[in-house]
XYZ file of C-alpha atoms in Angstrom:
726
model
C -20.881 -7.954 27.877
C -21.483 -4.261 28.320
C -19.672 -1.655 26.282
C -19.610 2.136 26.592
C -17.961 4.086 23.828
C -17.366 7.025 26.148
C -17.248 6.835 29.916
C -16.983 9.682 32.376
C -14.120 9.613 34.845
C -16.608 11.118 37.250
C -20.314 10.308 36.674
C -21.092 13.986 37.025
C -18.146 15.153 34.943
C -17.449 15.316 31.217
C -17.080 12.029 29.321
C -13.780 10.841 27.916
C -13.441 8.678 24.805
C -12.592 5.028 25.312
C -9.470 3.801 23.554
C -9.973 2.057 20.244
C -13.616 3.014 19.809
C -14.365 5.097 16.722
C -17.172 7.613 16.873
C -17.198 8.380 13.143
C -18.979 6.112 10.645
C -16.905 3.086 9.670
C -15.716 3.515 6.059
C -15.498 -0.280 5.749
C -19.210 -0.732 6.383
C -20.947 -1.971 3.226
C -24.564 -1.628 2.179
C -27.692 -1.250 4.332
C -28.228 2.338 3.184
C -32.009 2.010 3.166
C -32.068 0.505 6.666
C -29.735 3.169 8.051
C -31.817 5.926 6.526
C -34.978 4.422 7.999
C -33.466 4.196 11.468
C -32.212 7.776 11.305
C -35.675 8.952 10.296
C -37.397 6.888 13.007
C -35.231 8.131 15.863
C -36.379 11.703 15.273
C -39.971 10.939 14.320
C -42.763 11.799 16.750
C -44.263 8.851 18.585
C -47.915 7.996 18.924
C -48.187 9.707 22.319
C -46.705 12.928 20.982
C -48.969 12.843 17.922
C -51.942 12.424 20.246
C -50.892 15.514 22.189
C -49.474 13.649 25.181
C -45.801 14.137 26.091
C -43.887 10.848 25.994
C -42.518 9.841 29.391
C -40.175 7.143 28.092
C -37.402 6.796 25.564
C -38.023 6.105 21.892
C -37.514 2.404 21.084
C -36.197 1.260 17.700
C -36.017 -2.406 16.691
C -33.662 -4.197 14.315
C -35.168 -7.622 13.671
C -33.398 -10.430 11.873
C -32.044 -13.925 12.229
C -28.525 -14.444 13.637
C -25.990 -14.053 10.874
C -27.849 -11.326 8.984
C -25.707 -8.448 10.247
C -28.269 -7.032 12.630
C -25.776 -6.082 15.362
C -23.311 -4.620 12.869
C -26.133 -2.443 11.584
C -26.934 -1.336 15.146
C -23.324 -0.377 15.826
C -22.948 1.467 12.523
C -26.124 3.377 13.292
C -24.648 4.226 16.699
C -21.457 5.465 15.045
C -23.379 7.762 12.747
C -25.527 9.119 15.557
C -22.359 9.765 17.578
C -20.715 11.511 14.628
C -23.711 13.843 14.375
C -23.608 14.619 18.106
C -26.833 12.726 18.781
C -25.601 10.924 21.920
C -22.785 13.012 23.405
C -22.502 10.828 26.521
C -21.735 7.667 24.557
C -23.198 4.381 23.396
C -23.985 1.685 25.937
C -24.502 -1.906 24.826
C -25.499 -5.071 26.647
C -26.103 -8.562 25.242
C -29.313 -10.087 26.617
C -28.673 -13.719 25.669
C -25.981 -15.920 27.198
C -23.946 -18.327 25.062
C -26.115 -21.411 24.741
C -29.293 -19.374 24.312
C -30.383 -18.669 27.902
C -31.834 -15.180 28.456
C -29.863 -12.872 30.729
C -31.842 -11.961 33.877
C -32.985 -8.344 33.889
C -31.197 -7.541 37.140
C -27.880 -8.783 35.740
C -28.319 -6.776 32.538
C -29.129 -3.629 34.541
C -26.075 -4.132 36.716
C -23.826 -4.600 33.678
C -25.173 -1.346 32.268
C -24.533 0.405 35.582
C -20.954 -0.834 35.555
C -20.596 0.391 31.986
C -21.742 3.827 33.145
C -19.287 3.797 36.024
C -22.243 4.149 38.413
C -22.415 2.377 41.790
C -24.050 -1.054 41.666
C -26.299 -1.869 44.652
C -25.105 -5.139 46.247
C -27.787 -7.810 46.241
C -30.279 -5.633 44.383
C -33.256 -7.368 42.795
C -34.603 -6.559 39.331
C -36.720 -3.601 40.492
C -33.938 -2.003 42.537
C -31.321 -2.560 39.798
C -33.533 -1.069 37.095
C -34.431 1.878 39.300
C -30.723 2.517 39.926
C -30.099 2.327 36.171
C -32.858 4.820 35.375
C -31.491 7.169 38.041
C -27.958 6.862 36.602
C -29.228 7.670 33.099
C -31.076 10.792 34.251
C -29.421 13.844 32.781
C -27.379 11.798 30.308
C -27.795 11.491 26.547
C -26.808 7.900 25.866
C -27.817 5.582 23.046
C -28.733 2.246 24.646
C -28.291 -0.903 22.522
C -30.077 -3.981 23.897
C -28.556 -6.741 21.796
C -30.085 -10.168 21.137
C -33.189 -9.543 23.224
C -35.331 -12.607 23.850
C -38.566 -11.089 25.138
C -40.365 -7.808 25.554
C -40.115 -8.158 29.344
C -36.328 -7.922 29.156
C -36.570 -4.702 27.176
C -39.391 -2.908 29.000
C -37.619 -2.948 32.372
C -34.469 -1.388 30.911
C -36.083 1.495 28.999
C -35.101 4.880 30.508
C -37.799 7.205 31.822
C -36.908 10.129 29.550
C -36.542 10.702 25.832
C -32.887 11.795 25.908
C -31.717 8.145 25.882
C -33.116 6.366 22.790
C -33.100 2.568 22.870
C -32.089 0.365 19.939
C -33.167 -3.264 20.369
C -31.705 -6.140 18.349
C -33.874 -9.264 18.249
C -34.927 -12.172 16.057
C -38.422 -10.862 15.450
C -41.104 -8.444 16.639
C -41.338 -7.752 20.357
C -45.037 -7.666 21.152
C -45.665 -5.616 24.251
C -43.098 -2.855 23.701
C -45.151 0.265 23.069
C -44.582 2.453 20.011
C -41.615 0.433 18.729
C -40.195 1.247 15.274
C -39.173 -2.016 13.518
C -36.436 -2.401 10.886
C -36.124 -5.884 9.381
C -32.793 -7.075 7.971
C -32.149 -10.104 5.808
C -29.813 -10.987 2.960
C -27.435 -8.540 1.324
C -27.855 -7.366 -2.233
C -25.680 -9.029 -4.879
C -23.268 -6.126 -5.275
C -22.560 -5.866 -1.521
C -22.195 -9.649 -1.203
C -19.549 -9.702 -3.941
C -17.673 -6.840 -2.315
C -17.656 -8.786 0.952
C -16.250 -11.876 -0.784
C -13.614 -9.738 -2.482
C -12.575 -8.303 0.860
C -11.780 -11.762 2.198
C -10.666 -13.626 -0.911
C -8.956 -10.768 -2.719
C -10.395 -8.836 -5.603
C -8.304 -10.685 -8.223
C -10.009 -14.046 -7.780
C -13.429 -12.435 -7.838
C -12.577 -10.456 -10.970
C -11.074 -13.480 -12.774
C -14.179 -15.607 -12.307
C -17.156 -13.305 -11.650
C -19.732 -15.995 -12.484
C -18.285 -18.333 -9.881
C -18.272 -15.492 -7.359
C -21.944 -14.806 -8.090
C -22.768 -18.493 -7.663
C -20.855 -18.572 -4.370
C -22.795 -15.555 -3.115
C -26.045 -17.270 -4.138
C -24.953 -20.488 -2.399
C -24.453 -18.403 0.740
C -27.985 -16.984 0.196
C -26.308 -13.562 0.448
C -26.225 -14.052 4.238
C -23.391 -12.014 5.735
C -22.194 -14.663 8.213
C -22.046 -17.344 5.506
C -20.211 -14.975 3.165
C -17.641 -14.176 5.861
C -16.954 -17.904 6.373
C -16.681 -18.573 2.653
C -14.333 -15.614 2.273
C -12.308 -16.900 5.209
C -11.908 -20.306 3.564
C -10.715 -18.643 0.366
C -8.245 -16.535 2.347
C -6.911 -19.676 4.065
C -6.574 -21.440 0.676
C -4.999 -18.784 -1.564
C -4.383 -21.254 -4.424
C -7.974 -22.500 -4.524
C -10.322 -21.219 -7.226
C -13.651 -19.680 -6.269
C -15.358 -22.465 -8.222
C -13.959 -24.982 -5.785
C -15.742 -23.265 -2.925
C -18.919 -23.229 -5.041
C -18.712 -27.000 -5.543
C -18.251 -27.525 -1.830
C -21.216 -25.273 -1.017
C -23.613 -26.638 -3.644
C -22.640 -30.303 -3.801
C -24.363 -33.096 -1.860
C -24.059 -32.971 1.896
C -21.074 -35.214 2.819
C -20.406 -38.300 3.264
C -17.445 -36.916 1.452
C -15.141 -34.413 3.040
C -14.696 -31.083 1.353
C -11.703 -31.259 -0.959
C -8.604 -29.699 0.556
C -4.956 -29.534 -0.242
C -2.566 -32.133 1.092
C -1.337 -31.502 4.598
C 1.997 -29.901 5.216
C 3.773 -32.043 7.777
C 5.586 -28.998 9.103
C 2.288 -27.322 10.009
C 1.553 -26.984 13.708
C -1.062 -29.581 14.701
C -3.487 -26.920 15.855
C -2.893 -24.510 12.982
C -5.460 -24.205 10.200
C -4.602 -25.805 6.913
C -3.821 -29.355 5.919
C -5.804 -32.508 6.447
C -9.581 -32.279 6.533
C -11.101 -32.396 10.002
C -12.997 -35.612 10.533
C -16.080 -33.801 11.726
C -16.171 -31.485 8.713
C -18.468 -34.013 7.126
C -20.879 -33.915 10.018
C -24.235 -32.574 8.968
C -25.703 -30.112 11.444
C -28.209 -28.807 8.928
C -28.327 -28.020 5.203
C -28.809 -24.249 5.192
C -26.269 -21.838 3.698
C -24.780 -20.946 7.076
C -24.307 -24.622 7.968
C -22.677 -25.343 4.599
C -20.382 -22.337 4.917
C -19.488 -23.473 8.425
C -18.547 -26.932 7.155
C -16.499 -25.300 4.416
C -14.537 -23.208 6.931
C -14.165 -26.198 9.233
C -12.640 -28.228 6.413
C -9.629 -25.893 6.454
C -8.715 -27.175 9.929
C -6.741 -30.255 10.861
C -8.514 -32.518 13.392
C -6.643 -31.227 16.485
C -7.490 -27.644 15.564
C -11.109 -28.583 14.894
C -11.301 -30.039 18.399
C -9.904 -26.821 19.890
C -12.542 -24.873 17.994
C -15.529 -26.895 19.102
C -14.389 -26.834 22.740
C -14.378 -23.024 22.697
C -18.137 -23.048 23.305
C -17.370 -24.344 26.814
C -15.563 -21.071 27.627
C -17.450 -19.070 30.300
C -19.447 -16.178 28.785
C -18.171 -17.269 25.372
C -14.941 -15.320 25.967
C -11.645 -17.090 25.356
C -7.964 -16.237 25.292
C -4.974 -18.481 24.710
C -4.926 -19.574 28.362
C -8.553 -20.708 28.307
C -8.204 -22.368 24.897
C -5.089 -24.224 26.048
C -6.853 -25.424 29.191
C -9.919 -26.567 27.255
C -7.925 -28.544 24.698
C -5.061 -29.647 26.933
C -2.441 -28.136 24.604
C 0.310 -25.550 25.046
C -0.506 -21.855 25.353
C 1.570 -21.065 22.276
C -0.275 -23.619 20.167
C -3.623 -22.292 21.412
C -2.604 -18.734 20.501
C -1.704 -19.819 16.957
C -4.979 -21.705 16.658
C -7.010 -18.650 17.697
C -5.251 -16.532 15.098
C -6.116 -19.109 12.470
C -9.748 -19.238 13.577
C -9.928 -15.423 13.323
C -8.579 -15.632 9.759
C -11.386 -18.030 8.877
C -14.078 -15.894 10.535
C -14.755 -18.601 13.138
C -13.912 -16.324 16.084
C -13.559 -12.574 16.479
C -11.547 -10.312 18.789
C -13.515 -9.269 21.848
C -11.117 -7.048 23.820
C -12.856 -3.874 22.676
C -15.934 -3.045 20.579
C -14.548 -3.919 17.116
C -15.638 -1.864 14.096
C -17.834 -4.001 11.847
C -16.207 -4.715 8.511
C -19.457 -4.782 6.561
C -23.206 -4.656 6.882
C -23.205 -8.392 7.240
C -20.350 -8.721 9.662
C -22.162 -8.294 12.957
C -20.528 -7.502 16.249
C -21.922 -8.976 19.400
C -24.149 -11.981 18.918
C -23.568 -12.614 15.212
C -20.586 -13.433 13.016
C -18.543 -10.362 12.342
C -14.914 -11.285 11.890
C -14.044 -10.899 8.262
C -11.126 -12.810 6.839
C -7.796 -11.293 7.681
C -8.893 -9.185 10.667
C -6.018 -8.549 13.022
C -6.203 -9.389 16.683
C -6.478 -6.553 19.218
C -3.278 -4.605 19.704
C -1.574 -4.003 23.022
C -2.631 -7.212 24.788
C -0.255 -10.189 24.848
C -3.225 -12.472 25.505
C -6.053 -11.060 23.339
C -9.602 -12.078 24.079
C -11.836 -13.677 21.453
C -15.431 -14.850 21.239
C -17.323 -17.314 19.079
C -19.981 -15.623 16.901
C -23.416 -16.313 18.307
C -24.754 -17.745 15.060
C -22.022 -20.434 15.155
C -22.543 -21.298 18.805
C -25.331 -23.879 18.264
C -23.366 -25.530 15.437
C -20.306 -25.985 17.618
C -22.388 -27.176 20.572
C -23.910 -29.817 18.326
C -20.410 -30.994 17.417
C -19.473 -31.159 21.114
C -22.549 -33.275 21.852
C -21.704 -35.721 19.052
C -17.918 -35.879 19.306
C -16.995 -35.324 22.966
C -17.618 -37.735 25.813
C -19.231 -36.189 28.906
C -16.171 -37.137 30.961
C -13.903 -35.264 28.535
C -16.158 -32.206 28.633
C -16.054 -32.243 32.441
C -12.267 -32.590 32.376
C -11.971 -29.631 29.994
C -14.094 -27.493 32.301
C -12.032 -28.563 35.298
C -8.807 -27.591 33.532
C -10.235 -24.143 32.778
C -11.242 -23.605 36.404
C -7.853 -24.764 37.688
C -5.941 -22.439 35.352
C -8.295 -19.565 36.188
C -7.666 -20.057 39.904
C -3.912 -19.862 39.300
C -4.279 -16.697 37.243
C -6.393 -15.112 39.983
C -3.803 -16.049 42.614
C -1.159 -14.311 40.501
C -3.509 -11.350 39.983
C -3.975 -10.919 43.725
C -0.250 -11.343 44.384
C 0.521 -8.541 41.928
C -1.322 -6.150 44.266
C 0.882 -7.120 47.228
C 4.125 -5.308 48.160
C 7.454 -6.529 46.836
C 9.032 -9.392 48.814
C 5.666 -10.269 50.379
C 4.904 -13.996 50.832
C 2.197 -13.806 48.154
C 4.646 -12.312 45.617
C 7.214 -14.967 46.468
C 4.662 -17.749 45.966
C 3.534 -16.300 42.643
C 7.141 -16.201 41.458
C 7.038 -20.009 41.374
C 4.211 -19.950 38.812
C 5.004 -20.336 35.088
C 5.862 -17.047 33.401
C 2.706 -17.199 31.250
C 0.551 -17.042 34.395
C 2.330 -14.148 36.122
C 1.758 -10.413 35.793
C 4.523 -7.869 35.377
C 2.858 -5.141 37.432
C -0.146 -4.294 39.559
C -1.550 -2.201 36.682
C -1.346 -5.104 34.236
C -3.100 -7.400 36.717
C -5.852 -4.819 37.317
C -6.428 -4.409 33.574
C -6.632 -8.174 33.163
C -9.131 -8.446 36.025
C -11.345 -5.703 34.557
C -11.326 -7.165 31.043
C -11.909 -10.745 32.194
C -14.465 -10.033 34.916
C -17.502 -11.026 32.777
C -15.939 -14.396 31.969
C -14.696 -14.868 35.547
C -18.125 -14.282 37.076
C -19.695 -16.493 34.406
C -17.176 -19.236 35.226
C -18.201 -19.136 38.878
C -21.913 -19.218 38.053
C -21.517 -22.130 35.626
C -19.350 -24.119 38.037
C -21.877 -23.719 40.856
C -24.906 -24.491 38.687
C -23.172 -27.535 37.185
C -22.612 -28.994 40.662
C -19.975 -31.521 39.588
C -16.922 -29.414 40.392
C -17.855 -27.951 43.764
C -14.329 -28.142 45.202
C -12.905 -26.198 42.267
C -15.866 -23.831 42.397
C -15.124 -23.000 46.039
C -11.471 -22.353 45.238
C -12.440 -20.159 42.302
C -14.856 -18.111 44.419
C -12.217 -17.598 47.096
C -9.551 -16.593 44.561
C -11.862 -14.179 42.719
C -13.026 -12.531 45.952
C -9.420 -12.081 47.097
C -8.377 -10.558 43.761
C -11.345 -8.163 43.729
C -10.663 -6.979 47.273
C -6.947 -6.554 46.538
C -7.544 -4.395 43.468
C -10.871 -2.672 44.201
C -11.243 -2.767 47.959
C -14.247 -4.216 49.779
C -16.424 -1.220 49.009
C -15.616 -1.165 45.304
C -16.149 -4.922 45.017
C -19.263 -5.064 47.230
C -21.747 -6.013 44.495
C -19.554 -8.849 43.212
C -18.761 -10.036 46.741
C -22.486 -10.248 47.488
C -23.026 -12.481 44.462
C -20.020 -14.637 45.346
C -21.308 -15.154 48.887
C -24.683 -16.248 47.531
C -22.890 -18.811 45.364
C -20.837 -19.961 48.372
C -24.117 -20.414 50.218
C -25.510 -22.564 47.410
C -22.451 -24.824 47.335
C -22.276 -25.069 51.136
C -25.929 -26.085 51.393
C -25.481 -28.687 48.649
C -22.345 -30.138 50.271
C -23.549 -29.878 53.880
C -20.729 -27.488 54.866
C -22.443 -25.787 57.791
C -19.447 -23.708 58.845
C -19.117 -22.167 55.372
C -22.888 -21.756 55.177
C -22.950 -19.774 58.414
C -20.004 -17.598 57.350
C -21.683 -16.792 54.029
C -24.958 -15.951 55.768
C -23.173 -13.595 58.157
C -21.343 -11.834 55.321
C -24.553 -11.486 53.324
C -26.356 -10.205 56.407
C -23.690 -7.539 56.920
C -24.106 -6.339 53.334
C -27.903 -6.377 53.620
C -27.685 -4.327 56.813
C -25.357 -1.818 55.166
C -27.944 -1.377 52.391
C -30.756 -0.779 54.908
C -32.382 -4.200 54.371
C -32.670 -4.791 58.104
C -35.342 -7.496 57.923
C -33.377 -9.551 55.400
C -30.200 -9.138 57.445
C -31.904 -10.245 60.658
C -33.264 -13.341 58.927
C -29.803 -14.286 57.649
C -28.217 -13.716 61.069
C -30.773 -15.921 62.822
C -30.314 -18.685 60.243
C -26.543 -18.483 60.713
C -26.957 -18.739 64.488
C -29.189 -21.801 64.171
C -26.658 -23.370 61.786
C -23.791 -22.784 64.216
C -25.786 -24.176 67.121
C -26.409 -27.278 65.036
C -22.663 -27.899 64.886
C -22.689 -28.683 68.591
C -19.183 -29.298 69.871
C -17.774 -28.366 66.473
C -19.145 -24.828 66.676
C -16.710 -21.991 66.048
C -16.803 -19.582 69.043
C -15.841 -16.441 67.067
C -18.561 -17.162 64.510
C -21.111 -17.787 67.262
C -20.208 -14.521 68.973
C -20.331 -12.694 65.659
C -23.833 -14.055 64.974
C -25.110 -12.908 68.377
C -23.541 -9.475 67.993
C -24.899 -9.129 64.453
C -28.453 -9.872 65.598
C -28.074 -7.206 68.282
C -26.778 -4.687 65.744
C -29.699 -5.406 63.427
C -32.181 -4.748 66.257
C -30.352 -1.512 67.061
C -30.547 -0.426 63.406
C -34.265 -1.200 63.344
C -34.883 1.105 66.335
C -35.348 -1.557 69.032
C -32.572 -0.795 71.581
C -34.057 -3.030 74.296
C -33.824 -6.139 72.109
C -30.410 -4.981 70.982
C -29.292 -4.771 74.611
C -30.636 -8.284 75.241
C -28.642 -9.771 72.319
C -25.524 -7.758 73.163
C -25.789 -9.238 76.634
C -25.896 -12.768 75.158
C -22.866 -11.995 73.021
C -21.078 -10.618 76.089
C -21.788 -13.784 78.044
C -20.317 -15.777 75.159
C -17.187 -13.584 75.120
C -16.757 -13.962 78.886
C -17.108 -17.721 78.628
C -14.449 -17.904 75.903
C -12.143 -15.382 77.630
C -12.199 -13.074 74.574
C -10.935 -9.836 76.140
C -11.198 -7.740 72.977
C -14.811 -8.767 72.419
C -15.646 -8.133 76.083
C -14.371 -4.566 75.952
C -16.211 -3.842 72.713
C -19.473 -5.457 73.821
C -19.560 -3.605 77.149
C -19.505 -0.377 75.128
C -22.163 -1.555 72.657
C -24.346 -2.637 75.573
C -23.909 0.798 77.124
C -24.986 2.452 73.840
C -28.094 0.263 73.628
C -29.128 0.977 77.219
C -28.573 4.702 76.681
C -30.750 4.664 73.537
C -33.463 2.982 75.588
C -33.122 5.678 78.288
C -31.852 3.115 80.822
C -29.149 5.274 82.397
C -28.135 3.082 85.343
C -27.463 -0.048 83.208
C -25.759 2.176 80.628
C -23.475 3.651 83.325
C -22.540 0.192 84.602
C -21.760 -1.005 81.091
C -19.521 1.969 80.290
C -17.653 1.574 83.578
C -17.082 -2.074 82.734
C -15.916 -1.069 79.242
C -13.420 1.412 80.745
C -12.047 -1.250 83.069
C -11.748 -3.759 80.215
C -9.899 -1.296 77.979
C -7.560 -0.394 80.819
C -6.707 -4.067 81.392
C -6.063 -4.462 77.663
C -3.673 -1.507 77.686
C -5.806 0.489 75.225
C -5.553 4.188 76.232
C -7.819 5.371 73.397
C -10.603 2.958 74.313
C -10.195 3.750 78.007
C -10.490 7.511 77.426
C -13.524 7.115 75.180
C -15.280 4.880 77.725
C -14.661 7.417 80.497
C -16.069 10.166 78.268
C -19.205 8.070 77.825
C -19.438 7.578 81.593
C -19.434 11.371 81.994
C -22.003 11.809 79.213
C -24.290 9.157 80.707
C -24.189 10.797 84.153
C -25.055 14.137 82.573
C -27.997 12.593 80.676
C -29.193 11.095 83.973
C -29.139 14.575 85.582
C -26.175 13.787 87.871
C -24.246 16.938 86.932
C -21.751 16.994 89.839
C -20.833 13.346 89.213
C -20.718 14.116 85.484
C -18.237 16.948 86.167
C -15.950 14.676 88.204
C -16.155 11.929 85.575
C -15.432 14.514 82.890
C -12.160 15.481 84.555
C -11.188 11.797 84.658
C -11.980 11.525 80.944
C -9.993 14.721 80.225
C -6.866 13.304 81.892
C -7.278 10.018 79.999
C -7.736 11.818 76.642
C -4.566 13.848 77.259
C -2.651 10.677 78.119
C -3.897 9.042 74.926
C -2.961 12.104 72.854
C -6.478 12.271 71.360
C -6.981 16.016 70.782
C -10.407 15.614 69.200
C -11.711 13.609 72.164
C -10.106 16.108 74.546
C -11.969 18.927 72.782
C -15.282 17.054 73.017
C -14.747 16.423 76.740
C -13.888 20.098 77.273
C -17.129 21.232 75.611
C -19.164 18.788 77.683
C -17.416 20.020 80.842
C -18.411 23.546 79.830
C -22.073 22.494 79.602
C -21.942 20.710 82.995
C -20.185 23.669 84.662
C -22.800 26.033 83.275
C -25.582 23.890 84.727
C -23.846 23.907 88.129
C -23.557 27.737 88.159
C -19.832 27.902 87.386
C -19.752 30.364 84.459
C -16.009 31.102 84.679
C -15.164 27.396 84.503
C -17.641 26.976 81.665
C -16.001 29.798 79.639
C -12.526 28.415 80.229
C -13.483 24.902 79.122
C -15.300 26.205 76.036
C -12.341 28.352 74.948
C -9.965 25.447 75.420
C -12.240 23.071 73.529
C -12.715 25.445 70.608
C -8.968 26.049 70.458
C -8.349 22.309 70.210
C -10.901 21.999 67.421
């Protein structure tokens, strides 16, 4: 997930603040004064190159190192706030998380593209790591942005993303030292001091309980090893059990690992089955380790009834770790309302956190991003009826362990299938919202449940933008998994349609390229040659548009071979498109003779299938190729044939343009008298078509031909008329 605290409406224009993102230091942030002071000193300190008398060519790199749950990301974001408040990064703060849920490192090219999207810069479709990083460095040139690379796995991830100038400092968050990053300034974070830990507990549990029994509060902080994430969970349990003494939480944290469930109050039969509170969850006794974070996790989990505990553990199956009530309901097979109540309860306990916008950290130990940061009692994001949440990264492995031990593989697959099915329906409604009123798509979407529909095009566009990371992750996971290929194909189709409807093909080009590559993977796995060929042709078109002519030609040839392999099942339009695409690629590469050869093959195909539109178009393309090769006689024949084809089709614009090309070709061949006669034919056709611009161009060419033939008066008259039309 990439976040930019200020984004320019125009990349070259002034930035505007993003809603809900504070730029001043967070007054709720607790502790870490020494670390903040060290980071502030390091960002302005001269590097080794500068001290040696060599100007530094790259940005200064700072490192916050610590285990998940220590508040490392919260510290990074508070540092960013303070730098912003002092005017140190006027163009904003850009953040990307470099580890996927589950622990897999994010590929460098994907991280660079997410950063480009955060900047509002164009993303090159199909770009590899080098091209993506080069585009990122170019987009950062002239900007003063603080770049936060969160949860980095390796030095290689970081090095490729470092800007080429010192105006964009880089703050890396990682578990430990990153050997290989030159001149890095490390800052190690660990446990909180006792005073800050007690203040964090008081924030969640209420100051009264901490004041009444300060010794118990101190023992609870010690049982949590003063780790911020553990303290947040313990405080969340106290907030969910307002009648429980702090000593009770201490006994649960310091007693023997169950066996025995953590003591809880008797269940209230009126409580919703997926609300927190009530009967102890059966898996609360499961031992996934005996560290303070694991014990605090079991403590928080004990506040949930079994159905709610199952909802919680299934959240780790959510694509990109992002979940709203729709996704939670699909995962657990419960109602959307019950899932919404469950998510609110999880947020109260610190088991999930809002993810709609960069949330201000509540304390030095309440990290945002990859670590636990939701303190007890945090409210969900305002203004969104379906707020988005995420599971803290430090809890992700604990929940995945519970899924492995308590969920059957068939149930996990079913949960994933339900998520994909609901996502497809939401995307269908999202696309329909972009259609005009009373359109068939709007009428079909009206039959969907009200919770799936969108009230306006703007609401659907906002939903698509906010959910795009999880939507693209859902597609990737479904394709990689390989067990839900039918749903994966439907999801790809629905996402592509929604993107085109709201962003247009040009604005969605980068995502469409990725989706076509995933279609290709599924089609090859399932033996769907027709879909494979279509994906190859689409990818080839996008490669050709980016100037990757060799890659495009290779895709086109593979598509043609695939279509030929279908035999009698071949699709004539696709076959003709493949032939024409190969010709266009040769033309783009500067080989007009080969282009003419392949256009001729495509023309033969169009004539055999009686495709009149393709015949008219291909005659013209063949004429262009012959003209580029200096073959004027074949070019003239092709343009004459194109004119005749357009006339038969009843296309006056195409007919006039073809006649103009006939005149131009005769002039290029030195046949000026014939060119003059053909020009008058083209002039009459342009007038009949009402094409003033073409009429002006024909007039100017007639002026040139008349001048060559020694007719200066005619030349002046045609030139005046042409200039008047222009």
